[in-house]
Amino acid sequence: MKYKHSIKAFEKAQKVIPGGVDSPVRAFKSVGGTPLFIKKGDGAYLVDIDGNHYVDFVQSWGPLIFGHSDKTIEKAVIKAVKKGLSFGAPTEIETKLATLICSLFEAIDKIRFVSSGTEAVMSAIRLARGFTGKDDIIKFEGCYHGHSDSLLVQAGSGAVTFGTPSSPGVPADLTKHTLLAKYNDIKSVKECFKNSKNIACIIIEPIAGNMGFVPADAKFLEELRVLCDKHGALLIFDEVMSGFRAHLYGAQSVYATKPDLVTFGKVIGGGMPVGAFGGRAEIMDKLSPDGPVYQAGTLSGNPVAMAAGYASLKKLLAHEDLYRDLEQKAKHLVEGLRLAAQEEGISLQVNAIGSMFGFFFNNKPVHNFADALTSDTQKFAAFHQGMLQEGFYFACSQFETGFISSAMSEAMIEDTIVAASKVFKAIK
Ligand code: KE4
């Protein structure tokens, strides 16, 4: 593969955009090499500005479950655009999409749309605080919920469970209400409830995708539910990534645990900027204008973005058996990668649920962030670069998740495995 044009484009971008990218992960910092500038997407493929084609396992970090330039979604967007881009006034398409999502999620009577996952989670937390009258929140090491201040925290020192800012620019005052627990470790959550009688909510990625792919243990989620009920806290499932990727009915159909609030993003926008948060009416009705908890957005419920999301979800609803096919392909891929790696004496820990998959360069199973951090990120970087050369575009970090789109054929999965065995041979 030649990257001449991407190299030049990156140099130009870095002069006027911090780091040359509009979101840090895109800079390829943890895998090395020049980020590829994309000319277009076409079904299962990305095409970069040097004309290289790649089977795309990132799909814009999750939204494009039907692959790029899906004709159904494209048609819906063009139809919406012809009626105008934005009105700042209610439109019926918002109600249609809201009705559809509420019909699929038992825990959701009402939902509000915003323009990103960050906004959805930030708003859901404010709502949980407003509804319970409490200030503290519990999040988990390794879970990412967007970049709002109170969620940019890292483990504090020693036994102290209160988080400290993980980024300059976030005052300690804004993270002192954030307690940190360990994923899949109920003892650490009980410790938080011991340290604070003022906990408004627990927020968790029920199927974590931001420490690499680490699904929660079913029992652990059940125990979170019991603790929330016991202490009068809300349980928030952050399904920005897993929503409509793990299953049509979300994590609550993969697990039996029912959350109080759910956040969404990515797939519900069909590739356009959409986030959302929803829950039972008793909670959601606390939101302005009927309730006192303020939340707003100029482009919230944007009709073009709504049309893209609605077309995407309607198509998923019409092909419910799609998830079985996507999961088969995901499992075929990761098992193929595991065996190909094993052939070369490389240990991979692999997992897949629905259209989501992940693999760790690790000889031990990964159940939480501390485990994930013991993975061989150098080996991951070499794998990523090698697969790019072979025409396969994986997430550019060991601590991300991969996705299967419906545009991918079994043959593409097979080709990926063949290419991977060549790369494993080269990097072992
Ligand atoms: P956005 O603000 O990026 O739309 O959503 C934030 C967010 C919230 N919750 C979960 C579970 C998420 O995965 C995300 C965003 N995911 C990352 C991928 N790891 C987006 C990619 C990026 O940051 O560029």
Coordinates of C-alpha atoms and ligand atoms in Angstrom, one line a residue:
M1 CA 0.0 0.0 0.0
K2 CA 1.2 3.5 -0.8
Y3 CA 0.2 6.4 1.5
K4 CA 1.8 9.4 -0.3
H5 CA -1.4 11.5 -0.4
S6 CA -2.5 10.6 3.2
I7 CA 1.0 11.7 4.4
K8 CA 0.7 15.0 2.6
A9 CA -2.9 15.5 3.7
F10 CA -2.0 14.8 7.3
E11 CA 0.8 17.4 7.3
K12 CA -1.6 19.9 5.9
A13 CA -4.3 19.0 8.5
Q14 CA -1.9 19.3 11.4
K15 CA -1.3 23.0 10.5
V16 CA -4.9 23.9 11.1
I17 CA -6.5 21.1 13.2
P18 CA -4.9 20.1 16.6
G19 CA -3.1 16.8 15.9
G20 CA -4.6 16.8 12.4
V21 CA -7.7 15.1 13.6
D22 CA -11.1 16.0 15.1
S23 CA -11.0 13.1 17.5
P24 CA -7.8 11.8 19.1
V25 CA -8.1 8.1 18.4
R26 CA -8.0 8.8 14.6
A27 CA -4.4 10.0 14.8
F28 CA -3.0 6.3 14.9
K29 CA -0.8 7.4 17.9
S30 CA -1.0 4.0 19.6
V31 CA -0.3 2.0 16.4
G32 CA 2.1 4.3 14.6
G33 CA 2.1 5.2 10.9
T34 CA 0.1 8.0 9.2
P35 CA -3.7 8.1 9.7
L36 CA -5.4 7.3 6.4
F37 CA -7.4 10.1 4.8
I38 CA -10.6 8.6 3.4
K39 CA -11.9 9.4 0.0
K40 CA -15.1 7.3 0.3
G41 CA -16.8 4.3 1.8
D42 CA -18.4 1.7 -0.4
G43 CA -20.3 -1.2 1.2
A44 CA -17.8 -3.2 3.3
Y45 CA -14.9 -1.1 2.0
L46 CA -13.1 2.1 2.8
V47 CA -11.1 3.8 0.0
D48 CA -8.4 6.1 1.0
I49 CA -7.1 9.1 -1.0
D50 CA -4.3 7.0 -2.4
G51 CA -6.9 4.7 -3.9
N52 CA -6.2 1.8 -1.5
H53 CA -9.2 -0.4 -0.6
Y54 CA -9.7 -1.9 2.9
V55 CA -12.3 -4.2 4.4
D56 CA -13.6 -1.9 7.2
F57 CA -14.0 -3.4 10.6
V58 CA -14.4 0.1 12.3
Q59 CA -17.4 1.4 10.4
S60 CA -17.0 4.9 11.9
W61 CA -16.6 3.3 15.4
G62 CA -20.0 1.5 15.2
P63 CA -22.7 3.5 13.4
L64 CA -22.6 1.8 10.0
I65 CA -24.1 -1.7 10.7
F66 CA -25.1 -1.9 7.0
G67 CA -21.7 -0.7 5.8
H68 CA -21.0 2.4 3.8
S69 CA -23.4 4.2 1.4
D70 CA -26.3 2.0 2.3
K71 CA -28.9 2.8 -0.4
T72 CA -31.9 2.7 2.0
I73 CA -30.3 5.2 4.4
E74 CA -29.0 7.4 1.6
K75 CA -32.5 7.6 0.0
A76 CA -34.0 8.6 3.4
V77 CA -31.4 11.3 3.9
I78 CA -31.8 12.8 0.5
K79 CA -35.6 12.9 0.8
A80 CA -35.2 14.6 4.2
V81 CA -32.6 17.1 2.9
K82 CA -34.9 18.2 0.1
K83 CA -37.4 19.4 2.8
G84 CA -34.8 21.4 4.6
L85 CA -31.9 20.7 6.9
S86 CA -33.0 22.0 10.3
F87 CA -36.0 23.9 11.8
G88 CA -35.3 24.1 15.6
A89 CA -38.9 23.1 15.9
P90 CA -40.6 19.7 16.5
T91 CA -40.9 17.3 13.5
E92 CA -42.9 14.1 13.3
I93 CA -39.8 12.1 12.4
E94 CA -38.5 12.6 15.9
T95 CA -41.7 11.1 17.3
K96 CA -41.5 8.2 14.9
L97 CA -37.9 7.3 15.9
A98 CA -38.7 7.8 19.6
T99 CA -41.8 5.5 19.3
L100 CA -39.7 2.9 17.5
I101 CA -36.9 2.8 20.1
C102 CA -39.4 2.9 23.1
S103 CA -41.2 -0.1 21.5
L104 CA -37.9 -2.1 21.5
F105 CA -36.6 -1.3 25.0
E106 CA -38.8 -2.5 27.9
A107 CA -37.0 0.0 30.3
I108 CA -37.8 3.0 28.1
D109 CA -41.2 4.9 28.1
K110 CA -39.7 8.2 26.9
I111 CA -36.5 9.2 25.1
R112 CA -34.8 12.5 24.3
F113 CA -32.4 13.0 21.3
V114 CA -29.2 14.9 21.4
S115 CA -26.2 15.2 19.0
S116 CA -23.6 12.8 20.4
G117 CA -23.0 10.0 22.9
T118 CA -21.2 12.4 25.2
E119 CA -24.2 14.7 25.3
A120 CA -26.5 11.7 25.9
V121 CA -24.5 10.4 28.9
M122 CA -23.9 13.9 30.3
S123 CA -27.6 14.6 30.2
A124 CA -28.6 11.2 31.7
I125 CA -26.3 11.8 34.6
R126 CA -27.7 15.2 35.3
L127 CA -31.2 13.7 35.1
A128 CA -30.2 10.9 37.6
R129 CA -28.8 13.6 40.0
G130 CA -32.0 15.7 39.6
F131 CA -34.3 12.7 40.0
T132 CA -32.5 11.3 43.1
G133 CA -31.4 14.6 44.6
K134 CA -27.9 13.1 45.1
D135 CA -24.6 14.2 43.6
D136 CA -22.2 11.3 43.5
I137 CA -21.9 8.8 40.6
I138 CA -20.1 5.5 40.2
K139 CA -18.2 4.7 37.0
F140 CA -15.8 1.8 36.1
E141 CA -12.2 1.9 35.3
G142 CA -11.8 1.2 31.6
C143 CA -15.3 2.3 30.7
Y144 CA -15.6 5.4 28.5
H145 CA -18.7 7.5 28.4
G146 CA -17.7 10.5 26.3
H147 CA -15.6 13.5 27.4
S148 CA -17.9 15.4 29.8
D149 CA -15.9 16.7 32.7
S150 CA -17.2 14.5 35.6
L151 CA -16.5 11.4 33.5
L152 CA -12.8 12.2 32.7
V153 CA -11.5 10.5 35.8
Q154 CA -8.8 8.0 36.6
A155 CA -8.3 5.8 39.6
G156 CA -7.4 7.9 42.7
S157 CA -4.6 6.9 45.0
G158 CA -4.8 3.5 46.8
A159 CA -8.0 2.7 48.5
V160 CA -9.6 6.1 47.9
T161 CA -12.4 5.3 45.4
F162 CA -13.0 9.0 44.5
G163 CA -11.7 9.8 41.0
T164 CA -9.1 12.4 40.1
P165 CA -9.2 14.3 36.8
S166 CA -7.6 12.2 33.9
S167 CA -7.2 15.4 31.8
P168 CA -5.8 18.9 32.5
G169 CA -8.5 21.4 32.3
V170 CA -10.9 19.3 34.4
P171 CA -11.0 20.9 37.9
A172 CA -10.8 18.4 40.8
D173 CA -14.1 20.0 42.0
L174 CA -15.8 18.5 38.9
T175 CA -14.6 14.9 39.6
K176 CA -14.8 14.8 43.3
H177 CA -18.4 13.4 43.0
T178 CA -17.2 10.6 40.7
L179 CA -16.3 7.3 42.4
L180 CA -14.4 4.6 40.5
A181 CA -15.0 0.9 40.8
K182 CA -13.6 -2.1 39.0
Y183 CA -15.5 -3.7 36.2
N184 CA -16.9 -7.2 37.1
D185 CA -15.9 -6.7 40.7
I186 CA -19.0 -6.2 43.0
K187 CA -16.8 -5.8 46.1
S188 CA -15.4 -2.5 44.7
V189 CA -18.9 -1.2 44.1
K190 CA -20.0 -2.1 47.6
E191 CA -16.9 -0.1 48.8
C192 CA -18.2 2.9 46.9
F193 CA -21.5 2.7 48.6
K194 CA -19.7 2.5 51.9
N195 CA -17.7 5.7 51.0
S196 CA -20.8 7.7 50.0
K197 CA -24.4 7.8 51.1
N198 CA -25.0 10.3 48.3
I199 CA -24.9 8.1 45.1
A200 CA -27.3 9.2 42.3
C201 CA -26.4 6.5 39.8
I202 CA -24.1 3.8 38.6
I203 CA -23.1 4.2 34.9
I204 CA -21.7 1.2 33.1
E205 CA -21.1 -0.1 29.6
P206 CA -22.9 -3.4 30.0
I207 CA -20.9 -4.7 27.1
A208 CA -17.7 -2.7 27.4
G209 CA -16.1 -1.6 24.1
N210 CA -13.6 1.0 25.3
M211 CA -11.0 -1.1 27.2
G212 CA -11.1 -3.5 24.3
F213 CA -14.2 -5.8 24.1
V214 CA -15.1 -6.9 27.6
P215 CA -18.7 -8.0 28.3
A216 CA -19.9 -7.8 31.9
D217 CA -20.6 -11.0 33.9
A218 CA -24.4 -11.5 34.0
K219 CA -24.3 -12.0 37.8
F220 CA -22.3 -8.7 38.2
L221 CA -25.0 -6.7 36.4
E222 CA -27.7 -8.4 38.5
E223 CA -25.8 -7.4 41.7
L224 CA -25.5 -3.8 40.5
R225 CA -29.3 -3.8 40.1
V226 CA -29.7 -5.0 43.7
L227 CA -27.3 -2.4 45.1
C228 CA -29.0 0.4 43.2
D229 CA -32.4 -0.6 44.5
K230 CA -31.1 -1.0 48.0
H231 CA -29.4 2.5 48.0
G232 CA -31.9 4.4 45.9
A233 CA -29.5 5.0 43.0
L234 CA -30.3 4.7 39.3
L235 CA -28.6 2.1 37.1
I236 CA -27.6 3.6 33.7
F237 CA -26.7 1.3 30.8
D238 CA -24.4 3.2 28.4
E239 CA -25.4 1.5 25.1
V240 CA -23.9 4.2 22.9
M241 CA -21.7 1.5 21.3
S242 CA -23.5 -1.8 22.2
G243 CA -27.0 -0.5 21.4
F244 CA -28.3 -2.1 18.2
R245 CA -24.8 -3.6 17.8
A246 CA -25.0 -6.4 20.3
H247 CA -28.7 -7.1 19.8
L248 CA -31.8 -5.5 18.4
Y249 CA -33.2 -5.2 21.9
G250 CA -29.9 -4.1 23.5
A251 CA -27.9 -5.5 26.4
Q252 CA -31.1 -6.0 28.4
S253 CA -31.9 -8.9 26.0
V254 CA -28.4 -10.3 26.3
Y255 CA -28.7 -10.0 30.1
A256 CA -31.8 -10.2 32.3
T257 CA -30.9 -7.0 34.2
K258 CA -33.2 -4.0 33.5
P259 CA -31.6 -0.5 33.8
D260 CA -33.4 2.7 34.8
L261 CA -31.9 4.8 32.0
V262 CA -30.2 3.8 28.7
T263 CA -28.0 6.0 26.6
F264 CA -27.6 5.6 22.8
G265 CA -25.6 6.9 19.9
K266 CA -23.9 5.7 16.7
V267 CA -26.4 3.2 15.1
I268 CA -29.5 5.2 16.0
G269 CA -28.1 8.0 13.8
G270 CA -27.3 5.7 10.9
G271 CA -24.0 7.6 10.5
M272 CA -25.3 11.0 11.2
P273 CA -24.7 12.9 14.6
V274 CA -27.3 11.5 17.0
G275 CA -27.3 10.5 20.7
A276 CA -30.2 9.8 23.0
F277 CA -31.1 8.9 26.5
G278 CA -34.3 7.2 27.7
G279 CA -36.0 5.7 30.7
R280 CA -39.3 5.3 32.5
A281 CA -41.7 8.2 32.3
E282 CA -41.4 8.9 36.1
I283 CA -37.7 9.8 35.5
M284 CA -37.9 11.3 32.0
D285 CA -40.7 13.7 33.0
K286 CA -38.3 15.5 35.3
L287 CA -36.7 17.0 32.2
S288 CA -37.4 20.6 31.1
P289 CA -39.7 21.9 29.9
D290 CA -42.2 19.9 32.0
G291 CA -39.7 19.2 34.8
P292 CA -36.9 21.2 36.5
V293 CA -33.8 19.4 35.1
Y294 CA -32.5 21.5 32.3
Q295 CA -31.2 20.0 29.0
A296 CA -31.2 21.4 25.5
G297 CA -29.6 21.4 22.0
T298 CA -29.9 23.5 18.8
L299 CA -29.6 20.4 16.5
S300 CA -31.2 17.9 18.9
G301 CA -33.6 15.7 16.9
N302 CA -32.3 17.1 13.6
P303 CA -34.8 15.9 11.0
V304 CA -32.1 14.7 8.5
A305 CA -30.2 12.8 11.2
M306 CA -33.5 11.4 12.5
A307 CA -34.4 10.2 9.0
A308 CA -31.0 8.4 8.8
G309 CA -31.6 6.8 12.2
Y310 CA -35.1 5.8 11.5
A311 CA -34.2 4.2 8.1
S312 CA -31.4 2.3 9.9
L313 CA -33.6 1.0 12.7
K314 CA -36.5 0.1 10.4
K315 CA -34.1 -1.9 8.2
L316 CA -32.8 -3.7 11.3
L317 CA -36.3 -4.4 12.5
A318 CA -37.2 -5.9 9.0
H319 CA -34.1 -8.2 9.2
E320 CA -34.1 -9.3 12.8
D321 CA -32.3 -12.5 11.8
L322 CA -29.4 -10.3 10.7
Y323 CA -28.0 -10.4 14.2
R324 CA -27.6 -14.2 14.0
D325 CA -25.7 -13.8 10.7
L326 CA -23.6 -11.0 12.0
E327 CA -22.7 -12.9 15.2
Q328 CA -21.8 -16.0 13.2
K329 CA -19.4 -13.9 11.1
A330 CA -18.0 -12.3 14.2
K331 CA -17.4 -15.6 15.9
H332 CA -16.0 -17.1 12.7
L333 CA -13.5 -14.2 12.4
V334 CA -12.3 -14.2 16.0
E335 CA -11.9 -18.0 16.2
G336 CA -10.0 -17.9 12.9
L337 CA -7.7 -15.2 14.2
R338 CA -7.2 -17.1 17.5
L339 CA -6.2 -20.3 15.6
A340 CA -4.0 -18.5 13.1
A341 CA -2.2 -16.7 16.0
Q342 CA -1.8 -19.9 17.9
E343 CA -0.1 -21.5 14.8
E344 CA 2.6 -18.9 15.3
G345 CA 2.8 -19.2 19.1
I346 CA 0.9 -16.0 19.7
S347 CA -1.9 -16.0 22.3
L348 CA -5.1 -14.2 21.5
Q349 CA -8.0 -13.8 23.9
V350 CA -11.1 -13.4 21.7
N351 CA -14.8 -12.7 22.2
A352 CA -17.9 -11.7 20.2
I353 CA -21.5 -10.7 20.9
G354 CA -23.8 -9.9 18.0
S355 CA -21.9 -7.7 15.5
M356 CA -19.2 -6.7 18.1
F357 CA -15.9 -8.5 18.5
G358 CA -12.6 -8.0 20.2
F359 CA -9.2 -9.7 20.6
F360 CA -6.4 -9.1 23.1
F361 CA -2.8 -10.0 22.6
N362 CA -2.7 -11.6 25.9
N363 CA -2.2 -15.2 27.3
K364 CA -4.8 -14.6 30.1
P365 CA -8.6 -14.0 29.8
V366 CA -9.5 -10.3 30.2
H367 CA -12.3 -9.4 32.7
N368 CA -11.5 -5.8 33.5
F369 CA -9.2 -2.8 32.7
A370 CA -6.3 -4.0 34.8
D371 CA -6.3 -7.3 32.8
A372 CA -6.6 -5.4 29.5
L373 CA -3.6 -3.3 30.4
T374 CA -1.4 -6.4 30.5
S375 CA -2.0 -7.0 26.8
D376 CA 0.9 -6.7 24.3
T377 CA 0.2 -3.3 22.7
Q378 CA 3.4 -3.5 20.6
K379 CA 2.2 -6.7 19.0
F380 CA -1.2 -5.2 18.5
A381 CA 0.4 -2.2 16.7
A382 CA 2.4 -4.5 14.4
F383 CA -0.7 -6.5 13.7
H384 CA -2.7 -3.3 12.8
Q385 CA 0.0 -2.0 10.5
G386 CA 0.5 -5.4 8.8
M387 CA -3.3 -5.8 8.2
L388 CA -3.5 -2.4 6.7
Q389 CA -0.8 -3.5 4.2
E390 CA -3.0 -6.5 3.4
G391 CA -6.1 -4.3 2.9
F392 CA -7.9 -4.7 6.2
Y393 CA -8.8 -1.8 8.4
F394 CA -9.0 -2.6 12.2
A395 CA -9.6 -0.2 15.1
C396 CA -6.3 1.6 15.7
S397 CA -6.0 0.7 19.4
Q398 CA -5.9 -2.5 21.4
F399 CA -8.5 -0.8 23.7
E400 CA -11.2 -0.5 21.1
T401 CA -13.8 -2.9 19.6
G402 CA -14.3 -4.3 16.1
F403 CA -17.6 -4.5 14.1
I404 CA -19.1 -6.7 11.4
S405 CA -21.4 -5.0 8.9
S406 CA -24.1 -6.7 6.9
A407 CA -22.1 -5.7 3.7
M408 CA -19.4 -8.3 4.7
S409 CA -19.4 -11.7 3.1
E410 CA -18.1 -15.0 4.5
A411 CA -15.5 -14.8 1.8
M412 CA -14.2 -11.5 3.2
I413 CA -14.0 -13.1 6.7
E414 CA -12.0 -16.0 5.2
D415 CA -9.7 -13.6 3.4
T416 CA -9.2 -11.6 6.6
I417 CA -8.1 -14.8 8.4
V418 CA -5.7 -15.8 5.6
A419 CA -4.2 -12.3 5.7
A420 CA -3.9 -12.4 9.5
S421 CA -2.0 -15.7 9.4
K422 CA 0.5 -14.1 7.1
V423 CA 0.8 -11.1 9.4
F424 CA 1.1 -13.3 12.6
K425 CA 3.9 -15.1 10.8
A426 CA 5.7 -11.9 10.2
I427 CA 5.3 -10.3 13.6
K428 CA 5.7 -13.4 15.9
Ligands
KE4_1 P1 -19.5 10.4 21.2 O1 -19.6 11.6 22.0 O2 -18.1 10.1 20.7 O3 -20.6 10.3 20.1 O4 -19.9 9.2 22.2 C1 -19.2 9.0 23.4 C2 -19.3 7.6 23.9 C3 -20.1 7.3 24.9 N1 -20.3 6.0 25.4 C4 -19.7 5.0 24.8 C5 -19.9 3.6 25.3 C6 -18.8 5.2 23.7 O5 -18.2 4.2 23.1 C7 -18.6 6.5 23.2 C8 -17.7 6.8 22.0 N2 -17.0 5.7 21.5 C9 -15.7 6.1 20.9 C10 -15.1 4.8 20.4 N3 -14.3 4.2 21.5 C11 -15.9 7.1 19.8 C12 -14.6 7.2 18.9 C13 -13.9 8.5 19.2 O6 -13.8 8.9 20.4 O7 -13.5 9.1 18.2

